[in-house]
Coordinates of C-alpha atoms in Angstrom, one line a residue:
M1 CA 18.1 -13.0 3.5
T2 CA 14.7 -14.2 3.9
D3 CA 12.4 -13.6 7.3
S4 CA 9.2 -15.8 7.3
T5 CA 9.0 -15.4 11.1
W6 CA 6.3 -13.4 12.1
T7 CA 7.2 -10.9 15.0
A8 CA 5.0 -7.8 16.7
A9 CA 7.0 -5.3 14.3
S10 CA 7.0 -7.1 11.2
V11 CA 2.8 -7.5 11.7
L12 CA 2.8 -3.4 11.8
L13 CA 4.3 -3.6 8.7
V14 CA 1.1 -5.9 7.3
A15 CA -1.1 -3.6 9.4
L16 CA 0.2 -0.5 7.9
L17 CA -1.4 -1.7 4.8
A18 CA -3.9 -3.6 6.0
V19 CA -6.1 -0.8 8.4
P20 CA -6.7 1.3 4.9
A21 CA -7.4 -0.9 2.2
L22 CA -10.0 -2.3 5.4
G23 CA -11.3 1.5 5.7
A24 CA -11.8 1.7 2.4
V25 CA -14.1 -1.1 2.1
V26 CA -16.4 -0.6 5.1
V27 CA -16.3 3.2 4.0
A28 CA -17.5 2.1 0.3
V29 CA -20.4 -0.9 2.0
L30 CA -21.7 1.8 3.8
P31 CA -25.2 2.7 3.1
A32 CA -25.2 6.2 0.9
R33 CA -27.6 8.5 3.3
R34 CA -25.0 7.8 5.6
D35 CA -22.7 9.6 4.0
R36 CA -21.5 12.2 6.6
Q37 CA -21.1 9.4 9.4
A38 CA -19.3 7.1 6.4
R39 CA -16.6 10.6 6.1
I40 CA -15.7 10.3 9.7
V41 CA -15.4 6.7 9.9
A42 CA -12.6 7.4 7.5
T43 CA -11.3 9.3 9.4
G44 CA -10.8 7.2 12.3
F45 CA -9.5 4.7 10.1
A46 CA -6.6 7.3 9.0
A47 CA -5.8 8.4 12.3
V48 CA -4.8 4.6 13.4
T49 CA -2.1 4.4 10.1
F50 CA -1.1 7.1 10.9
A51 CA -0.5 6.5 14.4
L52 CA 0.8 3.2 13.3
S53 CA 3.6 4.6 11.0
I54 CA 4.6 6.2 13.9
V55 CA 5.5 3.5 15.6
P56 CA 9.0 1.4 13.7
F57 CA 10.9 4.0 14.5
F58 CA 10.9 3.1 18.3
A59 CA 9.9 0.0 17.5
G60 CA 12.1 -1.4 15.3
D61 CA 15.4 -2.8 15.6
R62 CA 17.6 1.1 14.2
A63 CA 21.0 -0.2 15.7
R64 CA 21.2 -3.1 13.0
G65 CA 22.2 -1.8 10.3
W66 CA 25.1 -0.4 12.2
F67 CA 25.8 -0.9 15.6
A68 CA 25.4 -4.6 15.1
Y69 CA 28.5 -4.8 13.2
G70 CA 30.8 -2.5 15.5
G71 CA 30.4 0.6 14.0
L72 CA 32.6 -1.1 11.3
R73 CA 32.2 -1.7 7.3
P74 CA 29.3 -3.7 7.0
T75 CA 30.0 -7.3 5.2
V76 CA 26.9 -7.7 4.5
P77 CA 23.1 -5.1 2.6
L78 CA 21.7 -2.7 5.3
Q79 CA 18.9 -4.4 6.9
P80 CA 15.8 -2.0 7.8
W81 CA 14.6 -1.2 11.2
V82 CA 11.5 -3.8 11.1
N83 CA 11.7 -6.6 8.2
L84 CA 9.0 -9.1 6.6
D85 CA 9.8 -11.2 3.8
L86 CA 7.6 -14.3 3.0
P87 CA 7.2 -16.5 -0.6
W88 CA 4.7 -14.4 -2.9
V89 CA 4.4 -16.2 -5.7
P90 CA 7.0 -18.9 -5.1
A91 CA 7.0 -20.7 -9.0
L92 CA 7.8 -17.5 -10.0
G93 CA 10.4 -16.4 -7.5
L94 CA 8.3 -13.5 -6.4
R95 CA 8.4 -12.6 -2.6
F96 CA 6.3 -10.6 -0.7
H97 CA 9.0 -8.0 1.2
L98 CA 8.2 -5.2 2.9
G99 CA 10.3 -3.1 5.1
V100 CA 11.1 0.4 6.7
D101 CA 14.4 2.3 6.9
G102 CA 15.8 5.9 7.7
V103 CA 15.3 6.7 4.1
S104 CA 11.9 5.1 3.6
Y105 CA 10.5 6.0 7.6
P106 CA 10.1 9.7 7.5
L107 CA 7.9 9.5 3.8
V108 CA 5.9 6.5 5.2
V109 CA 4.9 9.4 7.9
L110 CA 4.4 12.1 5.5
T111 CA 1.8 9.7 3.7
G112 CA 0.6 8.9 6.8
L113 CA -0.4 12.3 8.1
L114 CA -1.3 14.3 5.2
T115 CA -3.7 10.8 4.4
L116 CA -5.8 11.8 8.0
L117 CA -5.7 15.7 7.4
C118 CA -7.2 15.3 3.7
C119 CA -10.1 13.1 5.4
A120 CA -10.9 14.9 8.1
Y121 CA -10.9 18.3 5.7
T122 CA -13.7 15.7 4.0
V123 CA -15.6 15.5 7.2
R124 CA -16.8 19.3 6.7
K125 CA -16.5 19.8 2.8
V126 CA -17.0 17.9 -0.6
P127 CA -16.0 19.4 -4.0
K128 CA -18.5 19.5 -5.9
G129 CA -19.2 18.0 -9.1
G130 CA -18.6 14.6 -8.7
G131 CA -19.9 12.1 -6.2
S132 CA -20.6 11.4 -2.4
G133 CA -18.3 12.1 -0.1
R134 CA -17.7 8.3 0.8
T135 CA -16.7 7.7 -2.2
L136 CA -13.9 10.6 -2.0
S137 CA -12.9 9.9 1.9
A138 CA -12.6 6.2 0.0
L139 CA -10.0 6.7 -2.4
L140 CA -7.8 8.4 -0.6
L141 CA -7.5 5.6 1.5
I142 CA -6.8 3.1 -1.2
L143 CA -4.5 6.2 -2.3
E144 CA -2.7 5.9 1.1
V145 CA -2.1 2.1 0.4
G146 CA -0.8 2.2 -3.0
V147 CA 1.6 5.1 -0.8
L148 CA 2.6 2.8 1.6
G149 CA 2.9 0.0 -0.3
T150 CA 5.3 1.8 -2.8
F151 CA 8.0 3.3 0.2
L152 CA 7.5 -0.1 2.0
S153 CA 8.4 -2.6 -1.0
L154 CA 11.5 -4.4 -0.8
D155 CA 11.2 -6.3 -3.6
L156 CA 11.3 -5.0 -7.4
I157 CA 7.9 -6.4 -8.8
L158 CA 6.0 -5.7 -5.3
F159 CA 7.9 -2.0 -5.9
F160 CA 5.8 -1.3 -8.8
V161 CA 2.2 -3.6 -8.1
F162 CA 2.0 -0.3 -5.9
F163 CA 3.7 2.1 -7.5
E164 CA 0.9 1.6 -10.2
V165 CA -2.3 0.9 -7.8
V166 CA -2.3 4.7 -6.8
L167 CA -3.4 5.8 -10.6
L168 CA -6.5 4.3 -11.5
P169 CA -7.8 6.1 -7.9
M170 CA -6.2 9.1 -8.5
Y171 CA -7.8 9.7 -11.5
A172 CA -11.0 9.6 -10.3
V173 CA -10.7 11.9 -7.8
I174 CA -9.5 14.2 -10.4
A175 CA -11.9 13.5 -12.6
G176 CA -15.3 12.9 -10.3
W177 CA -14.0 16.1 -7.9
G178 CA -12.4 18.2 -9.9
G179 CA -13.1 21.7 -11.8
T180 CA -14.8 22.3 -15.0
E181 CA -11.9 20.6 -17.6
R182 CA -11.3 18.1 -14.9
R183 CA -12.1 15.1 -17.3
A184 CA -9.4 16.3 -20.1
A185 CA -6.6 17.4 -16.9
A186 CA -7.2 13.1 -15.8
R187 CA -6.6 12.2 -19.5
K188 CA -3.7 13.3 -19.2
F189 CA -2.4 12.7 -16.0
V190 CA -2.9 8.8 -16.6
L191 CA -1.8 8.6 -20.3
Y192 CA 2.2 10.4 -18.9
T193 CA 2.1 7.9 -15.4
L194 CA 0.9 4.9 -18.1
F195 CA 3.8 6.1 -20.5
G196 CA 6.4 5.8 -17.3
S197 CA 4.8 3.0 -16.5
V198 CA 5.6 0.6 -19.3
L199 CA 9.2 1.8 -18.8
L200 CA 9.2 1.0 -15.6
L201 CA 7.9 -2.5 -15.5
L202 CA 10.8 -3.1 -18.4
G203 CA 13.4 -1.5 -16.3
V204 CA 12.3 -3.9 -13.2
V205 CA 11.8 -7.1 -15.8
L206 CA 15.0 -6.1 -16.9
A207 CA 16.6 -6.1 -13.6
V208 CA 15.4 -9.4 -12.3
T209 CA 15.6 -11.5 -15.1
K210 CA 19.4 -10.3 -14.9
A211 CA 19.9 -10.6 -11.7
G212 CA 17.8 -13.8 -11.3
T213 CA 16.3 -11.9 -7.9
G214 CA 13.7 -8.6 -7.5
D215 CA 15.4 -8.2 -3.7
L216 CA 16.7 -4.7 -2.9
I217 CA 18.2 -5.1 -1.0
T218 CA 20.2 -7.8 -2.7
L219 CA 20.4 -5.8 -5.6
T220 CA 21.1 -2.6 -3.8
G221 CA 25.0 -2.4 -5.5
A222 CA 24.1 -4.1 -8.1
S223 CA 27.1 -7.0 -8.3
G224 CA 25.6 -8.6 -10.9
L225 CA 24.7 -6.2 -13.3
T226 CA 27.2 -5.3 -15.9
R227 CA 28.0 -2.3 -16.5
T228 CA 25.9 -2.1 -19.8
T229 CA 22.5 -3.2 -18.0
Q230 CA 23.1 -1.2 -15.1
C231 CA 22.6 2.4 -18.1
V232 CA 20.1 0.3 -19.6
V233 CA 18.0 -0.4 -16.7
F234 CA 18.7 3.0 -15.1
A235 CA 17.7 5.2 -18.3
L236 CA 14.4 3.3 -18.0
L237 CA 13.8 4.0 -14.5
A238 CA 14.9 7.4 -15.0
V239 CA 12.8 8.8 -17.6
A240 CA 9.3 6.9 -15.4
F241 CA 10.2 8.5 -12.5
A242 CA 11.3 11.5 -14.0
V243 CA 7.3 11.3 -15.0
K244 CA 6.4 11.5 -11.9
A245 CA 8.9 13.4 -10.3
P246 CA 8.0 15.7 -12.0
L247 CA 10.9 16.5 -14.1
W248 CA 10.8 19.1 -16.9
P249 CA 10.4 18.3 -19.7
L250 CA 8.2 15.7 -18.5
H251 CA 6.5 17.9 -16.1
T252 CA 3.4 19.3 -18.1
W253 CA 0.6 16.9 -16.6
L254 CA 0.7 18.5 -13.2
P255 CA -0.3 21.5 -14.0
D256 CA -3.5 21.0 -15.4
A257 CA -3.9 18.0 -13.1
H258 CA -3.4 20.3 -9.9
T259 CA -5.0 23.2 -11.0
E260 CA -8.7 20.8 -12.2
A261 CA -7.7 18.5 -9.2
P262 CA -10.4 19.3 -5.3
T263 CA -8.4 20.4 -2.7
V264 CA -7.9 16.8 -0.9
G265 CA -6.3 15.5 -4.6
S266 CA -3.9 18.6 -4.9
V267 CA -2.6 18.3 -1.5
I268 CA -1.6 14.3 -2.0
L269 CA -0.5 14.7 -5.3
A270 CA 2.3 17.2 -4.3
G271 CA 2.9 15.6 -0.5
V272 CA 3.3 12.3 -1.6
L273 CA 2.5 10.9 -5.1
L274 CA 4.8 13.1 -6.3
K275 CA 7.7 11.7 -3.4
M276 CA 7.0 8.2 -5.7
G277 CA 9.5 9.7 -8.1
T278 CA 12.0 10.7 -6.4
Y279 CA 12.0 8.3 -3.8
G280 CA 11.9 5.4 -6.1
L281 CA 15.3 7.2 -8.0
I282 CA 16.8 7.1 -5.1
R283 CA 15.9 3.9 -3.6
V284 CA 15.3 1.7 -7.2
G285 CA 17.5 3.5 -9.6
V286 CA 20.8 4.1 -7.7
G287 CA 20.7 1.8 -5.3
V288 CA 20.4 -0.9 -8.4
A289 CA 22.5 0.7 -10.9
P290 CA 25.1 2.6 -9.3
L291 CA 27.3 2.6 -12.7
G292 CA 24.4 3.5 -14.8
A293 CA 23.3 6.5 -12.3
A294 CA 27.1 7.9 -12.2
W295 CA 26.6 7.5 -16.5
A296 CA 23.3 9.4 -16.7
A297 CA 24.0 11.4 -13.5
P298 CA 25.1 15.1 -16.0
V299 CA 22.6 14.9 -17.6
L300 CA 19.8 14.4 -14.5
G301 CA 22.0 17.3 -12.9
V302 CA 21.0 19.4 -16.1
L303 CA 17.9 18.2 -16.7
A304 CA 16.8 19.6 -12.9
V305 CA 18.4 22.7 -12.7
I306 CA 16.3 23.7 -16.6
A307 CA 13.7 22.5 -14.0
I308 CA 14.7 24.8 -11.5
L309 CA 15.4 27.7 -13.3
A310 CA 11.9 27.0 -15.9
G311 CA 9.6 26.2 -13.5
S312 CA 10.8 29.7 -11.7
L313 CA 10.5 32.1 -14.7
I314 CA 7.1 30.6 -15.4
C315 CA 5.7 31.1 -12.2
L316 CA 6.6 35.2 -12.5
R317 CA 4.1 34.6 -15.3
Q318 CA 1.1 32.9 -13.7
R319 CA -1.8 35.0 -13.3
D320 CA -3.6 32.0 -11.5
L321 CA -2.9 30.6 -7.7
K322 CA -3.0 26.7 -8.0
R323 CA -1.4 26.8 -11.3
L324 CA 1.4 29.1 -10.0
I325 CA 1.9 26.3 -6.8
A326 CA 2.1 23.9 -9.2
Y327 CA 4.5 24.7 -11.1
S328 CA 6.8 25.9 -8.2
S329 CA 6.6 22.7 -7.7
V330 CA 8.5 21.5 -10.7
G331 CA 11.2 24.0 -9.8
H332 CA 11.6 22.9 -5.8
M333 CA 11.5 18.9 -7.7
G334 CA 14.5 20.2 -9.3
F335 CA 16.3 20.8 -6.4
V336 CA 15.4 17.4 -5.0
L337 CA 16.9 16.0 -8.3
L338 CA 19.5 17.9 -8.4
G339 CA 20.9 16.2 -5.4
I340 CA 20.2 13.0 -6.8
A341 CA 21.7 14.3 -9.6
T342 CA 25.3 14.9 -7.2
L343 CA 25.2 10.9 -6.3
T344 CA 26.9 12.3 -2.6
V345 CA 25.6 11.5 1.3
T346 CA 25.3 15.1 1.3
G347 CA 23.0 15.2 -1.9
L348 CA 20.9 12.4 -0.9
Q349 CA 19.8 13.5 2.7
A350 CA 19.1 17.2 0.9
A351 CA 16.5 15.7 -1.7
L352 CA 15.2 13.3 1.4
L353 CA 15.2 16.6 3.0
G354 CA 13.5 18.4 0.2
N355 CA 11.2 15.8 -0.3
V356 CA 9.7 16.1 3.2
A357 CA 9.8 19.8 3.6
H358 CA 7.8 19.5 -0.2
G359 CA 5.3 18.3 0.8
L360 CA 4.5 20.1 4.0
I361 CA 4.6 23.6 2.5
T362 CA 3.4 22.4 -0.5
G363 CA 0.2 21.0 1.4
L364 CA -0.2 23.7 3.3
L365 CA -0.1 26.4 0.6
F366 CA -3.3 23.8 -1.8
F367 CA -4.8 23.6 1.4
L368 CA -4.6 27.3 1.8
A369 CA -5.6 27.6 -2.0
G370 CA -8.3 25.3 -2.0
T371 CA -10.3 27.5 1.2
I372 CA -9.3 31.1 -0.5
K373 CA -10.4 30.1 -4.3
D374 CA -13.5 28.3 -2.9
R375 CA -14.8 31.4 -0.8
A376 CA -13.8 33.7 -3.4
G377 CA -15.6 31.5 -6.7
T378 CA -11.9 31.8 -8.7
G379 CA -8.2 31.9 -8.7
S380 CA -7.9 34.3 -11.2
L381 CA -4.8 36.6 -9.2
D382 CA -6.4 39.6 -11.1
Q383 CA -9.6 39.4 -9.1
L384 CA -7.4 38.5 -6.2
S385 CA -6.5 41.4 -4.0
G386 CA -6.2 42.8 -0.6
L387 CA -6.5 39.0 1.2
R388 CA -5.1 41.1 4.5
E389 CA -7.9 43.9 4.6
T390 CA -10.1 41.2 5.2
A391 CA -9.1 37.7 5.6
P392 CA -6.3 38.8 8.1
R393 CA -5.7 35.2 9.3
L394 CA -5.7 33.4 6.2
A395 CA -3.4 35.9 4.5
G396 CA -1.0 35.6 7.4
L397 CA -1.1 31.6 6.7
F398 CA -0.6 31.7 3.2
G399 CA 2.3 34.2 4.1
F400 CA 3.9 31.9 6.5
A401 CA 3.4 29.1 3.6
A402 CA 4.6 31.5 1.0
I403 CA 8.3 32.5 2.9
A404 CA 8.8 28.8 4.1
S405 CA 8.2 27.3 0.1
L406 CA 11.0 30.7 -0.8
G407 CA 13.0 28.7 1.1
L408 CA 13.5 31.1 5.0
P409 CA 16.7 30.3 6.6
G410 CA 15.1 28.7 10.0
L411 CA 12.2 27.2 7.6
A412 CA 11.6 23.7 6.0
G413 CA 11.9 24.5 2.7
F414 CA 16.1 26.2 3.1
W415 CA 17.6 22.8 4.0
G416 CA 16.9 21.4 1.3
E417 CA 17.2 23.7 -1.3
A418 CA 21.1 24.6 0.1
F419 CA 22.8 22.0 1.0
A420 CA 21.6 20.8 -3.1
V421 CA 23.2 23.4 -3.6
V422 CA 26.8 22.4 -1.2
A423 CA 26.6 19.1 -2.7
A424 CA 27.1 20.1 -6.6
V425 CA 29.7 22.8 -5.3
E426 CA 31.0 20.0 -3.6
R427 CA 30.7 17.0 -6.2
G428 CA 33.3 20.2 -7.8
G429 CA 34.4 20.2 -11.6
P430 CA 33.5 22.9 -14.2
L431 CA 29.9 21.3 -14.7
W432 CA 28.8 20.8 -11.3
V433 CA 30.0 24.5 -10.0
T434 CA 28.1 26.2 -13.3
L435 CA 24.5 23.8 -12.1
A436 CA 25.1 25.5 -8.3
V437 CA 25.2 28.7 -9.8
L438 CA 22.8 28.3 -11.8
A439 CA 20.5 26.6 -8.8
A440 CA 20.9 29.3 -7.1
V441 CA 19.7 32.3 -9.0
G442 CA 16.9 29.6 -9.4
G443 CA 16.3 29.8 -5.7
A444 CA 17.2 33.7 -6.4
L445 CA 13.9 33.8 -8.7
T446 CA 12.1 31.4 -6.3
A447 CA 12.0 34.5 -3.8
A448 CA 11.1 36.7 -6.4
Y449 CA 7.8 35.1 -8.1
F450 CA 6.2 34.1 -3.6
L451 CA 7.2 37.8 -3.1
R452 CA 5.3 39.2 -6.2
L453 CA 2.7 36.7 -5.1
L454 CA 2.4 38.2 -2.1
R455 CA 1.8 41.3 -3.2
R456 CA -1.0 40.6 -5.8
L457 CA -2.6 38.5 -3.3
T458 CA -2.4 39.9 0.3
H459 CA -1.6 43.9 -0.2
G460 CA -3.2 46.1 -3.0
P461 CA -6.2 47.3 -3.0
T462 CA -9.1 45.3 -1.6
T463 CA -10.8 43.7 -4.8
P464 CA -14.6 43.4 -5.2
T465 CA -14.0 39.5 -4.6
V466 CA -12.0 39.4 -1.9
H467 CA -13.9 42.2 0.2
S468 CA -17.3 39.2 -0.4
L469 CA -15.2 36.7 1.4
R470 CA -15.6 35.0 4.4
P471 CA -13.3 35.7 7.0
S472 CA -13.5 33.2 9.6
I473 CA -11.8 29.5 9.5
A474 CA -13.3 26.4 10.7
A475 CA -12.2 24.4 13.5
V476 CA -11.4 21.4 10.7
E477 CA -9.2 24.1 8.5
W478 CA -7.5 24.8 12.0
F479 CA -7.1 20.3 12.5
A480 CA -5.9 20.3 8.6
W481 CA -3.0 23.4 9.1
T482 CA -1.7 23.6 12.0
P483 CA 0.3 19.9 12.0
L484 CA 1.9 21.4 9.1
I485 CA 3.0 24.7 10.2
L486 CA 4.6 23.3 13.1
L487 CA 6.4 20.5 11.3
T488 CA 7.5 23.1 9.1
L489 CA 8.8 24.9 12.1
A490 CA 10.2 21.9 13.5
V491 CA 12.0 20.0 10.6
G492 CA 14.0 23.6 10.1
V493 CA 15.0 24.5 13.1
V494 CA 16.0 20.7 13.8
P495 CA 15.8 19.0 10.3
A496 CA 18.0 16.0 12.1
L497 CA 14.4 15.5 12.4
V498 CA 14.4 13.6 8.9
L499 CA 17.9 13.0 8.7
S500 CA 19.1 11.3 11.8
E501 CA 19.1 8.5 10.6
T502 CA 19.7 8.3 7.0
A503 CA 24.0 8.5 6.4
L504 CA 24.2 4.8 7.1
P505 CA 21.6 3.8 4.4
L506 CA 22.0 6.1 1.9
T507 CA 26.1 5.5 2.0
T508 CA 24.9 1.7 1.5
L509 CA 22.7 2.6 -1.5
L510 CA 25.9 4.5 -2.6
G511 CA 28.3 1.5 -3.0
G512 CA 30.5 2.8 -0.4
H513 CA 31.2 2.9 3.5
P514 CA 30.7 4.7 6.6

């Protein structure tokens, strides 16, 4: 299906990419002496992009994929709410195909929100050791273009291009404004990501060559690919996306990157960049190579559970605040990957909800951890104790984020982890039931290390470092944290905010019908 007609809805898709790109250019050309004004301008462009990211839910034709067929089994591939399909490189058959549906929409909104909060955060404070705040803000907007393009792309080649756009800006953010070992961490990030990129390119080229098209709507279900081709394609894509997710044992770049990255870099990295891997595994891996996904599902399930257990056990021994939160991401993304590995609608919904919850909660955790580290001058847990005595509001907020991350019912972190386990049980068989039990044990270990963290950080005798810590919370910090707190509560109480429009597209991705 091609749709080259320009409508208000299709212009919206271009605007979602054009506004942050234009913002990055405007901010970059502003004079260096107007650094603070440039950061304010970047925040304005990010705010416009966030507002645009919400619009597809209201402007798009959400009935297109279901009610258009009278609620019966669809006879044509599922169509996005908002669609733009134009020639890009006609000689090679490449198309500029963008779209939004229930699978990508929550991640598009999450990207817009976190970029806005990070840009606003830089207005008050620019990390030391790097360049200007103007440059940092421009890089954040370029990152937004790459991430949004990845979630919007419905052409495999276009998907690959946007997937790669984020590499150099993220490297620059870590290497330019990170900690003392920032350059080594940035190089490690690039090397791992480039390794994944090579495999992703091979998988994409193989799929496009064998199918004769790169259109993801046409490729969904992979009717034109043999089982052998699908297995090879999925293996290449799975390893590539596992690097970005990251999945054990390809996760070792993540703790170093998080530990050395500035606060806004850690928030963007955990909040949206990791989601590119899991989203790609769902949209491209499962969608393009469903037979390959079924073939590799047991291995993915085993690796996911290893990630859950290994991440939790490593966290129990961590003595650095940001490093602990980084390793917790390995465990949380393990639950997401377990849900994907079940290849059920319940499991994929758990993965999507886990993605959004992780972005909200871990984004909040890194904001708070960065604030604590900046004010205390250290992230060592040996020197951070008694926070509730000197900064009770900061301690309370961190306690809320930690409890949300450990999966307390009623908060966003609960649903994704719980239903990943439920999906594994529903899948049935000795292997999947065993994986479900081990994942549940990993959930208990998650609670253990977060409670241990709270005992060390907020309770106990006040250390000299914490005693001198400034307790007040600035207005821009409240601005950055409050939306994440409210959304963590809202998604925890009403998970349908994320899941309401996902059943049909996920069923179609799995090759079935409602």
